[in-house]
mmCIF file of C-alpha atoms in Angstrom:
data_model
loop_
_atom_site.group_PDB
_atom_site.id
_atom_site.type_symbol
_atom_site.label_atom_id
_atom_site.label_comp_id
_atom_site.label_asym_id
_atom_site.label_seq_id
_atom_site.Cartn_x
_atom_site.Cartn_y
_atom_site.Cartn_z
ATOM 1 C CA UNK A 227 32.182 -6.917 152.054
ATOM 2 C CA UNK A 228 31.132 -3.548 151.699
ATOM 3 C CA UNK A 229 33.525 -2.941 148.332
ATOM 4 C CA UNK A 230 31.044 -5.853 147.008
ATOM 5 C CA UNK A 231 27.937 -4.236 148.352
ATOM 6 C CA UNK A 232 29.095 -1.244 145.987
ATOM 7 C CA UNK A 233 30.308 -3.062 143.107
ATOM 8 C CA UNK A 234 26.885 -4.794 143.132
ATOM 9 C CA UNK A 235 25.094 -1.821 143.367
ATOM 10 C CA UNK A 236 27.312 -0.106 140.809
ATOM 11 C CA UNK A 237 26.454 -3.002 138.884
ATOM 12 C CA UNK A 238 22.177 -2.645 138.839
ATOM 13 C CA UNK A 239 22.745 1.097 138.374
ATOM 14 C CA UNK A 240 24.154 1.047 135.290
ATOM 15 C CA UNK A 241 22.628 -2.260 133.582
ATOM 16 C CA UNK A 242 19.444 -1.137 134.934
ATOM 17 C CA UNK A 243 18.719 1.039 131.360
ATOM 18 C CA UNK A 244 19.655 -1.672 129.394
ATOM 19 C CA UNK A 245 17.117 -3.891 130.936
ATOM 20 C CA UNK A 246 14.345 -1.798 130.425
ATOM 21 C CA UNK A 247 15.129 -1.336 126.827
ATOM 22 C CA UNK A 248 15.403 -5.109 125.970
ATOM 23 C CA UNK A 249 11.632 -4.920 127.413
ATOM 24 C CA UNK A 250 8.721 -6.077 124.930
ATOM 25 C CA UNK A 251 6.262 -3.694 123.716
ATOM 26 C CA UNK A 252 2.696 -4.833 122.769
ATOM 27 C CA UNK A 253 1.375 -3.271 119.988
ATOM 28 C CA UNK A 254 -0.167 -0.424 121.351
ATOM 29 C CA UNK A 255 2.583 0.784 123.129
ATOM 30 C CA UNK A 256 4.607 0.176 119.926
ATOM 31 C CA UNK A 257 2.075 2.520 118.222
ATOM 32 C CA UNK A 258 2.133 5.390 120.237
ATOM 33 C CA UNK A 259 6.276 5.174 120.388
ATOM 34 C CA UNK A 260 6.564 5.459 116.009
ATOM 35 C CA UNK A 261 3.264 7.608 115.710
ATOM 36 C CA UNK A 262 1.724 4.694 113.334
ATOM 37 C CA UNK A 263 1.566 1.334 112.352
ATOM 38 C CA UNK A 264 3.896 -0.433 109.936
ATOM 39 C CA UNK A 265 7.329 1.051 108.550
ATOM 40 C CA UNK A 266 8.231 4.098 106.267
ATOM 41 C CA UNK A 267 10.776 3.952 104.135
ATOM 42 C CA UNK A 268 12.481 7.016 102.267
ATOM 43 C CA UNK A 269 14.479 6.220 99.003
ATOM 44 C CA UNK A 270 16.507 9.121 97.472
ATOM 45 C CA UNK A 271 17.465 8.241 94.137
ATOM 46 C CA UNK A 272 17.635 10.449 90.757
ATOM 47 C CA UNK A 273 18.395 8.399 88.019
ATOM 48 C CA UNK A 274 17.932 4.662 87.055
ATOM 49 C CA UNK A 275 19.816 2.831 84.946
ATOM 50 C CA UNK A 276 20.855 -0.345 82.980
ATOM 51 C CA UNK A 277 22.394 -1.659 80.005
ATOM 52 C CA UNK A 278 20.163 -4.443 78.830
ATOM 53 C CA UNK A 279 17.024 -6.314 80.852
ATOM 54 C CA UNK A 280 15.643 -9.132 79.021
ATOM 55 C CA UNK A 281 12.732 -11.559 79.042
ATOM 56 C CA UNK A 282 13.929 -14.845 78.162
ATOM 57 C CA UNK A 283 11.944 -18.269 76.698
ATOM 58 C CA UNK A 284 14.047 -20.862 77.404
ATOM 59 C CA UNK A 285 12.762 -23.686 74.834
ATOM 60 C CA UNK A 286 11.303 -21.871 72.183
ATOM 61 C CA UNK A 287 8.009 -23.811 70.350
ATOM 62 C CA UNK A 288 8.418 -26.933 71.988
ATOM 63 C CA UNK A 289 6.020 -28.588 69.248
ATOM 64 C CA UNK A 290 8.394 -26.995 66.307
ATOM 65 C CA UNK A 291 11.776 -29.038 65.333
ATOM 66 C CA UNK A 292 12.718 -25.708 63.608
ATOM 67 C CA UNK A 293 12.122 -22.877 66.515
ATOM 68 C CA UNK A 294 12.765 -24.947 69.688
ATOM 69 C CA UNK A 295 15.619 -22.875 70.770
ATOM 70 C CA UNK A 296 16.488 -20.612 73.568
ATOM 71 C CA UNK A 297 15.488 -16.803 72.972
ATOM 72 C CA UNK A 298 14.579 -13.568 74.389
ATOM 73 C CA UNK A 299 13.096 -10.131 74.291
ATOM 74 C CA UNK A 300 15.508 -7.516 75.096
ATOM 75 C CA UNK A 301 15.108 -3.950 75.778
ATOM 76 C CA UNK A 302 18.541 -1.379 75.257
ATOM 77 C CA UNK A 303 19.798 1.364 73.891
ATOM 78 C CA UNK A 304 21.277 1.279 70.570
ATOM 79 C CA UNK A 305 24.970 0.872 70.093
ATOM 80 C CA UNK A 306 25.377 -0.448 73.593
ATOM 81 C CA UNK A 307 24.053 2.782 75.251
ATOM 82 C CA UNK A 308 21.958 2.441 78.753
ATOM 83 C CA UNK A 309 18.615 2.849 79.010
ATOM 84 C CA UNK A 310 18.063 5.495 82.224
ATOM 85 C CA UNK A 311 15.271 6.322 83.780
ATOM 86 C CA UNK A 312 15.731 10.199 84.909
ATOM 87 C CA UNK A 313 13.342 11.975 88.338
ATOM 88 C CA UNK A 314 12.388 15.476 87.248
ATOM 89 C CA UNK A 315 12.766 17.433 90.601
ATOM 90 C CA UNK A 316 15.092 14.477 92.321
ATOM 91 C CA UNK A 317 17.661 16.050 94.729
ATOM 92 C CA UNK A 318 19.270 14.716 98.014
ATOM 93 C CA UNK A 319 15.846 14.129 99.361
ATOM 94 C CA UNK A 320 13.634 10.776 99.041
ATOM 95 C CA UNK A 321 12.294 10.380 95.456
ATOM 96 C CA UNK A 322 9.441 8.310 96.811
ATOM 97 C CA UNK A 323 8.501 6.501 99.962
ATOM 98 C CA UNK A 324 7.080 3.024 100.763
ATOM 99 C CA UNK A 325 4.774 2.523 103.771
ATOM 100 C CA UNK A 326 4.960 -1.590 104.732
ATOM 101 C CA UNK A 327 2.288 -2.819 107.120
ATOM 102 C CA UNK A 328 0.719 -6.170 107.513
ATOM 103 C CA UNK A 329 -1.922 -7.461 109.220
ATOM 104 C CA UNK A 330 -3.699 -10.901 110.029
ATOM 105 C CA UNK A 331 -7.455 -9.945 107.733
ATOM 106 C CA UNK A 332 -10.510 -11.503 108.459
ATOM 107 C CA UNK A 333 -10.656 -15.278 108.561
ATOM 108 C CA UNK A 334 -7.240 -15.481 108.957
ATOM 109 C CA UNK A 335 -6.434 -14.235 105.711
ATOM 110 C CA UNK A 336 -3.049 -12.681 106.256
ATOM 111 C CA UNK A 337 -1.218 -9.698 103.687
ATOM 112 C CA UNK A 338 1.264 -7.438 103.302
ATOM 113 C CA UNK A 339 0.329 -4.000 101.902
ATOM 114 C CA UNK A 340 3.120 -1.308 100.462
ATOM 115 C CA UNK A 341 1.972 1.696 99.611
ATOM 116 C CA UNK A 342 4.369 3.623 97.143
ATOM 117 C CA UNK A 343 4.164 7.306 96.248
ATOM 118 C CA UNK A 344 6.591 9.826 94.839
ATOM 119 C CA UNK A 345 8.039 12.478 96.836
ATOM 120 C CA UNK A 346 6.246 16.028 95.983
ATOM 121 C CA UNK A 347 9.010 17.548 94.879
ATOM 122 C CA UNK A 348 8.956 14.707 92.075
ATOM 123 C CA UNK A 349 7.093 16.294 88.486
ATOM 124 C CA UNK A 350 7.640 13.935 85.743
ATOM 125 C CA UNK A 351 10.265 10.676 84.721
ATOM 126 C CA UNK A 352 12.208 10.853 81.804
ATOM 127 C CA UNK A 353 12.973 8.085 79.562
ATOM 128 C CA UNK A 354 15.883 7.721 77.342
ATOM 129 C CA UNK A 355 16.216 6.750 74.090
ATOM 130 C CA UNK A 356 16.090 2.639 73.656
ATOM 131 C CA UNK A 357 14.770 -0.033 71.464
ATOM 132 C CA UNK A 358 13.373 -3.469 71.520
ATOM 133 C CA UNK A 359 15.222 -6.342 69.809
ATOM 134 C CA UNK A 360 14.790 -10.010 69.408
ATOM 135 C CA UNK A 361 17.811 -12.102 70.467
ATOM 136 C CA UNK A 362 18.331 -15.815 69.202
ATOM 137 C CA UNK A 363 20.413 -18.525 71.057
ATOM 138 C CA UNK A 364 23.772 -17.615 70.929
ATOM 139 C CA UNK A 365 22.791 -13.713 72.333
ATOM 140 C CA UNK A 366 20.262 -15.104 74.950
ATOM 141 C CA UNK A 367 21.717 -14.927 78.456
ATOM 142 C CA UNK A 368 21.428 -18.572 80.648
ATOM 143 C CA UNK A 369 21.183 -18.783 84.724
ATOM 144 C CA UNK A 370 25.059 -19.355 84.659
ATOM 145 C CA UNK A 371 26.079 -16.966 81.904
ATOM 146 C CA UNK A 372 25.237 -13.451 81.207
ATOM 147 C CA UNK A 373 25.521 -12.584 77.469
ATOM 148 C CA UNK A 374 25.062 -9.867 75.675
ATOM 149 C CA UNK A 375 23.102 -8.744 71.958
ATOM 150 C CA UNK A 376 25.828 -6.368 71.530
ATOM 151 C CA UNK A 377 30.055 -7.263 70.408
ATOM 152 C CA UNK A 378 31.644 -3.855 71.541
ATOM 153 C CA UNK A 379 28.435 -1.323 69.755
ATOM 154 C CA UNK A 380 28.223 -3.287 66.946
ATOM 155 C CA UNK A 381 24.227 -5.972 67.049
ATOM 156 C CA UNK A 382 25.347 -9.239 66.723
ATOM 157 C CA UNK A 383 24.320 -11.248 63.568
ATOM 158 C CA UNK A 384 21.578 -13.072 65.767
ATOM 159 C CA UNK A 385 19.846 -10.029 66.627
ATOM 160 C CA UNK A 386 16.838 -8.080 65.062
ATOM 161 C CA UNK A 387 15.947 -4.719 66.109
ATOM 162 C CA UNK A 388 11.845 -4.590 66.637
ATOM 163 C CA UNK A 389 10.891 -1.317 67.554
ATOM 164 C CA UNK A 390 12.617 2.077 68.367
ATOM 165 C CA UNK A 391 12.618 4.964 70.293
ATOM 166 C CA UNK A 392 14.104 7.378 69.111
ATOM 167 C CA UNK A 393 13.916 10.542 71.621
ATOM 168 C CA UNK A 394 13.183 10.938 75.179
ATOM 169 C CA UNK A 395 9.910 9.441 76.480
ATOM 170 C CA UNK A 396 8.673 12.663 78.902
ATOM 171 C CA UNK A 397 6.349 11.729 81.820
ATOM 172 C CA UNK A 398 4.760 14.659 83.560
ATOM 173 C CA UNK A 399 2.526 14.422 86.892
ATOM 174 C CA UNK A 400 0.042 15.863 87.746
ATOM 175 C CA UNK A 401 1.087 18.328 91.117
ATOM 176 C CA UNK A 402 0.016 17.144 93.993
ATOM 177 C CA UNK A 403 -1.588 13.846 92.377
ATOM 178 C CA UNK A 404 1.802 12.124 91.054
ATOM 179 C CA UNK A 405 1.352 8.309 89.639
ATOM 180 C CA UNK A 406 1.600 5.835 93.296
ATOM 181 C CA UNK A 407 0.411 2.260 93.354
ATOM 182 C CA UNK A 408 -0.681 -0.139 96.103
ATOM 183 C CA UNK A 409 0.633 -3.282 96.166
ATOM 184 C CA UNK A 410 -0.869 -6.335 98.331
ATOM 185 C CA UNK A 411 0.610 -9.879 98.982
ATOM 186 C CA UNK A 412 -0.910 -12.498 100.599
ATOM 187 C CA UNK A 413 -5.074 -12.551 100.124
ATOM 188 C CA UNK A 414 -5.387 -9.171 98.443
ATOM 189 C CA UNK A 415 -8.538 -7.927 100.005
ATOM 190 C CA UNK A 416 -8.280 -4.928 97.689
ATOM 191 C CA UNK A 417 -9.372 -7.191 94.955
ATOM 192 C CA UNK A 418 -5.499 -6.710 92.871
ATOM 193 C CA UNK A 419 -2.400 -7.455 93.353
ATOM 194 C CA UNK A 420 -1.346 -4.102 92.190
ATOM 195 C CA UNK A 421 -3.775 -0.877 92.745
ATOM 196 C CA UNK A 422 -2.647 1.966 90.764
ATOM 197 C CA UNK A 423 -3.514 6.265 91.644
ATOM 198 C CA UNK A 424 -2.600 9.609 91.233
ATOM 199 C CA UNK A 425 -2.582 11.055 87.540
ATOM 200 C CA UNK A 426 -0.670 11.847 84.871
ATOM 201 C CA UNK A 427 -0.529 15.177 82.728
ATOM 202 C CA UNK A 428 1.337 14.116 79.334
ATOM 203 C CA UNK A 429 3.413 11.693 77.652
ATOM 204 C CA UNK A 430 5.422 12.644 74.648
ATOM 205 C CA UNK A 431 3.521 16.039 74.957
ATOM 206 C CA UNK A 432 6.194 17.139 71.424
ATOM 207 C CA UNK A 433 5.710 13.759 70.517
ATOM 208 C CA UNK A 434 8.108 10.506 70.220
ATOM 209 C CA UNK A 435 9.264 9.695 67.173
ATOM 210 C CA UNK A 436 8.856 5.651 67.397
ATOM 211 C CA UNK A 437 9.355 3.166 64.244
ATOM 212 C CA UNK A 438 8.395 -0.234 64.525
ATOM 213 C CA UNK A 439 10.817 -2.497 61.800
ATOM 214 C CA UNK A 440 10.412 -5.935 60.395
ATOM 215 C CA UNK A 441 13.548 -7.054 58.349
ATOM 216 C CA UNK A 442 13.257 -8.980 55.010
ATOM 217 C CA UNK A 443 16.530 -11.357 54.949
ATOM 218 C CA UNK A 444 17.766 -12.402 51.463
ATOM 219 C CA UNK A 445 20.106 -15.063 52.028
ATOM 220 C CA UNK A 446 20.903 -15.115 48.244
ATOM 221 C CA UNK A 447 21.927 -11.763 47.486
ATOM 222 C CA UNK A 448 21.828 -9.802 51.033
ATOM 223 C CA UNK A 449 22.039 -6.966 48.846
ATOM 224 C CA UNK A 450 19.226 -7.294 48.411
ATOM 225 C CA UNK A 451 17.866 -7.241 51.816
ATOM 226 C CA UNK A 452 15.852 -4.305 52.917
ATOM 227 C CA UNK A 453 13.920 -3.031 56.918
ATOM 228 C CA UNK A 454 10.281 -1.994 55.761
ATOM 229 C CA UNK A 455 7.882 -0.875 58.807
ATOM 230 C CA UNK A 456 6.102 1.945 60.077
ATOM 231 C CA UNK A 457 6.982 5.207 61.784
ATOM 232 C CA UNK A 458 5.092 8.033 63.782
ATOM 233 C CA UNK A 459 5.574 10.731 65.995
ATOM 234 C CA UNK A 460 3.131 9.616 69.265
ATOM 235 C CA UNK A 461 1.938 12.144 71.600
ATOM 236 C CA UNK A 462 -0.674 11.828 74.713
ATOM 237 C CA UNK A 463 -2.356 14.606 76.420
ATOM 238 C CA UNK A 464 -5.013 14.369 79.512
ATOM 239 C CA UNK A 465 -8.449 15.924 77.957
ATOM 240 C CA UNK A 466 -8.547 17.324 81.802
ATOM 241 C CA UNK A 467 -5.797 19.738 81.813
ATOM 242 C CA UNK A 468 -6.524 20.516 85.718
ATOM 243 C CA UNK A 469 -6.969 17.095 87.299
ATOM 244 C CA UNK A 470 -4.524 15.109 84.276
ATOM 245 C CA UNK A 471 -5.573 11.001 83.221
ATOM 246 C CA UNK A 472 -6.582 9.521 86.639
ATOM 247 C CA UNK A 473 -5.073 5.876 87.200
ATOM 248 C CA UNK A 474 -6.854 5.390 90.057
ATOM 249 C CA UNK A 475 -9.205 2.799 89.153
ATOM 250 C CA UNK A 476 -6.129 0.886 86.873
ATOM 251 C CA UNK A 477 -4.896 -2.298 88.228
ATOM 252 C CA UNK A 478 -2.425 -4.960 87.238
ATOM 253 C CA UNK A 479 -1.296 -8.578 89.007
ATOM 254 C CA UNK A 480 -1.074 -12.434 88.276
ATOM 255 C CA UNK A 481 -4.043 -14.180 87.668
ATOM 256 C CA UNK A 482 -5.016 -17.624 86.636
ATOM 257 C CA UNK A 483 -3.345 -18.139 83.332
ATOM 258 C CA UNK A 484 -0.967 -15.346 83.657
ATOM 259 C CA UNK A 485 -0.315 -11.602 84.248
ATOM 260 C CA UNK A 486 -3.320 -9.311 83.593
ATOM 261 C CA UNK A 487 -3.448 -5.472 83.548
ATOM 262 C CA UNK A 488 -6.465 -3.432 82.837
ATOM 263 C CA UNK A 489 -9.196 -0.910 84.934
ATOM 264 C CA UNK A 490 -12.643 -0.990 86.523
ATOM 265 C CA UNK A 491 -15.462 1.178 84.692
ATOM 266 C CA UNK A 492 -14.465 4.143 82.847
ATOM 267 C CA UNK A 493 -11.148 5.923 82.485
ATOM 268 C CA UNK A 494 -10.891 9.713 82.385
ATOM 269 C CA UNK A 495 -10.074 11.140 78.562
ATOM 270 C CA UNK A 496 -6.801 11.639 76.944
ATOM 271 C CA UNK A 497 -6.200 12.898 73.269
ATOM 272 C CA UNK A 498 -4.191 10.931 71.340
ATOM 273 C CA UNK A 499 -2.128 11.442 68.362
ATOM 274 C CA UNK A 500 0.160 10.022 65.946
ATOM 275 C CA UNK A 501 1.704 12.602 63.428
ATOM 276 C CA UNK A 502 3.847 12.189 60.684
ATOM 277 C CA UNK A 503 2.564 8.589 59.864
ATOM 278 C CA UNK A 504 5.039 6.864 56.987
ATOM 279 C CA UNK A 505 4.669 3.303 55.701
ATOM 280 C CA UNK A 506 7.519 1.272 53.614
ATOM 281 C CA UNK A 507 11.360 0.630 53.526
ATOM 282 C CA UNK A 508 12.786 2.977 56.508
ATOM 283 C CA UNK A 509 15.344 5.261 55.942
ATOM 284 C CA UNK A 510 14.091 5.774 52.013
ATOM 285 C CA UNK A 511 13.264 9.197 50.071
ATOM 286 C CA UNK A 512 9.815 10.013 49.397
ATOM 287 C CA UNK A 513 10.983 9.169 45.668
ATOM 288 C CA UNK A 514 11.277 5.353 46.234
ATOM 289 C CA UNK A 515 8.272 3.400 45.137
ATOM 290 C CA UNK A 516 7.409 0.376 46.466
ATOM 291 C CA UNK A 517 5.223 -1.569 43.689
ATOM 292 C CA UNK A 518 3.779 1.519 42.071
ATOM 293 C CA UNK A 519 2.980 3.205 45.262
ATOM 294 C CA UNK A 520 5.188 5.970 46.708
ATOM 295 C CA UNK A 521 6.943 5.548 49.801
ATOM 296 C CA UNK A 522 5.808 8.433 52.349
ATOM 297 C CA UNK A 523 3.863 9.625 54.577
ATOM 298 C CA UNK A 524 -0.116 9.000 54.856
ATOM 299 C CA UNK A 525 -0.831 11.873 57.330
ATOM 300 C CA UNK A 526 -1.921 12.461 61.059
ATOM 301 C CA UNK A 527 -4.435 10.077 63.228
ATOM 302 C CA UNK A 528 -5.571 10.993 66.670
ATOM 303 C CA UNK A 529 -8.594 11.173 68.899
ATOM 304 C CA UNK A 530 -9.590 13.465 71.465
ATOM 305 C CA UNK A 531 -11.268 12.888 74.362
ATOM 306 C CA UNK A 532 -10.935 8.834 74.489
ATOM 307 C CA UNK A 533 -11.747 6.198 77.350
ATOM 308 C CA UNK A 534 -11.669 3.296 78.043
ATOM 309 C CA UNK A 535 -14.277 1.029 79.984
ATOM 310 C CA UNK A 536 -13.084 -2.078 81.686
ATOM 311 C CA UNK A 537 -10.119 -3.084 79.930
ATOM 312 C CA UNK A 538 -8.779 -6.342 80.538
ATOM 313 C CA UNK A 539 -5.187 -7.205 79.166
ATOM 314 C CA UNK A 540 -3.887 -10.583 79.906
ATOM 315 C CA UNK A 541 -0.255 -12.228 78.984
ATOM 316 C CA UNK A 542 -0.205 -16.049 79.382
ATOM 317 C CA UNK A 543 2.911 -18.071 78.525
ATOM 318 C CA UNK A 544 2.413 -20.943 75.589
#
């Protein structure tokens, strides 16, 4: 009897802790325990990357019997490379953190708000080199098989290069102020889905060289078949070398009728330029005419010190 007494009492002793923790917590006493509401999350990560990400229209013009066919927009690097997306600062510690909280809203109008920053040690992203192409049928990926616009590094015959990039793309922050965005699901009481802030410095501060192509086909004598377009170096620059291009009153989300990106009131200034501007066949000598007219460049354009004031971009699907 009394060997039981013990074992019983053996028994409460050390369960005793375990009951206790499997306790509930209100919210207030859940509060005080983490120091806040809601959940952070640290993610350490310094480079990004992927071979090929595409957008895909699955049935073309449906009111065309010629262009009725699967296709897709596809962003990659040229002969096959990946397209990375590089941290400037990144090291063992979190790139950028996420804080999750929800909450019930007035009138019952429940949402979930993540708040995502960079880490401060974070001073730019870095871009590689990687071009836009449009795939046709037999290149466009389906839900059940993943294709691809390349055979080895070679395009496929399907495939037409759209526009390039052909150097880094260099993002720097502004310190202390890097780019963060607030994202709400559920009622968005902040008015957006997606709430962007912080600043940025410069993008392509050397400038990008970028070329945008369209390809004339001759399908009598491909010999004869030529890539004419246009090609600049593009450079952006905050006006406000202290404080950088605020994004803070930038937004973006799905509205009515599709996805919509744009800002309320006025933006801060930025001076833009394009250098170097050529027009004609790409790739030719400033010796080639084209129709009597010489094939080279037409100069610099840029503006200093431009804004924008409630710009409203929206993409709808046909």
């Amino acid at each position: 009897m009394k060997k039981n007494k013990i074992l019983g009492c053996i028994s409460l002793f050390c369960f005793a802790p375990i009951a206790m923790a499997m306790q509930p917590m209100d919210d207030q006493s859940l509060s005080a325990t983490t120091g806040q509401d809601g959940i952070n999350i640290g993610v350490g990560v310094n480079k990004v990357e992927f071979k090929q990400a595409a957008l895909i229209d699955k049935d073309g013009i449906a009111s065309s019997t010629t262009y009725n066919n699967r296709a897709s927009m596809v962003i990659a690097g040229s002969n096959a490379t990946p397209v990375s997306f590089n941290f400037t600062g990144g090291n063992s510690d979190p790139t950028f953190k996420i804080v999750v909280d929800t909450d019930g809203g007035a009138n019952n109008k429940a949402f979930a708000n993540l708040a995502i920053s960079f880490a401060n040690q974070i001073t730019g992203l870095t871009i590689s080199p990687f071009s836009i192409y449009l795939a046709g049928t037999n290149s466009t990926s389906t839900l059940n098989s993943s294709k691809s616009i390349f055979t080895g590094t070679t395009l496929n015959s399907d495939v037409k290069e759209l526009l390039r990039v052909g150097s880094n793309i260099d993002v720097s922050f502004i310190s202390g102020n890097a780019p963060k965005m607030n994202i709400q699901l559920g009622s968005a009481p902040q008015g957006h889905m997606i709430q962007f802030g912080g600043a940025i410095s410069s993008i392509c501060n050397g400038g990008c060289p970028i070329t945008i192509v369209s390809n004339y086909v001759d399908t009598q004598t491909p010999a004869n078949s030529y890539s004419t377009g246009i090609s600049f170096n593009l450079s952006l620059k905050a006006t406000d070398t202290t404080n950088g291009f605020s994004l803070n009153n930038f937004y973006s989300g799905v509205e009515t009728g599709g996805f919509v990106f744009g800002n309320t009131g006025t933006s801060s200034k930025l001076d833009a330029g394009l250098s170097n501007v050529t027009l004609g066949s790409t790739g030719q000598s400033n010796a080639t005419v084209f129709n009597g007219v010489q094939n080279g460049p037409i100069g610099n354009i840029g503006a200093v010190g431009a804004s924008v004031t409630d710009l409203k971009v929206k993409i709808s699907g046909m």
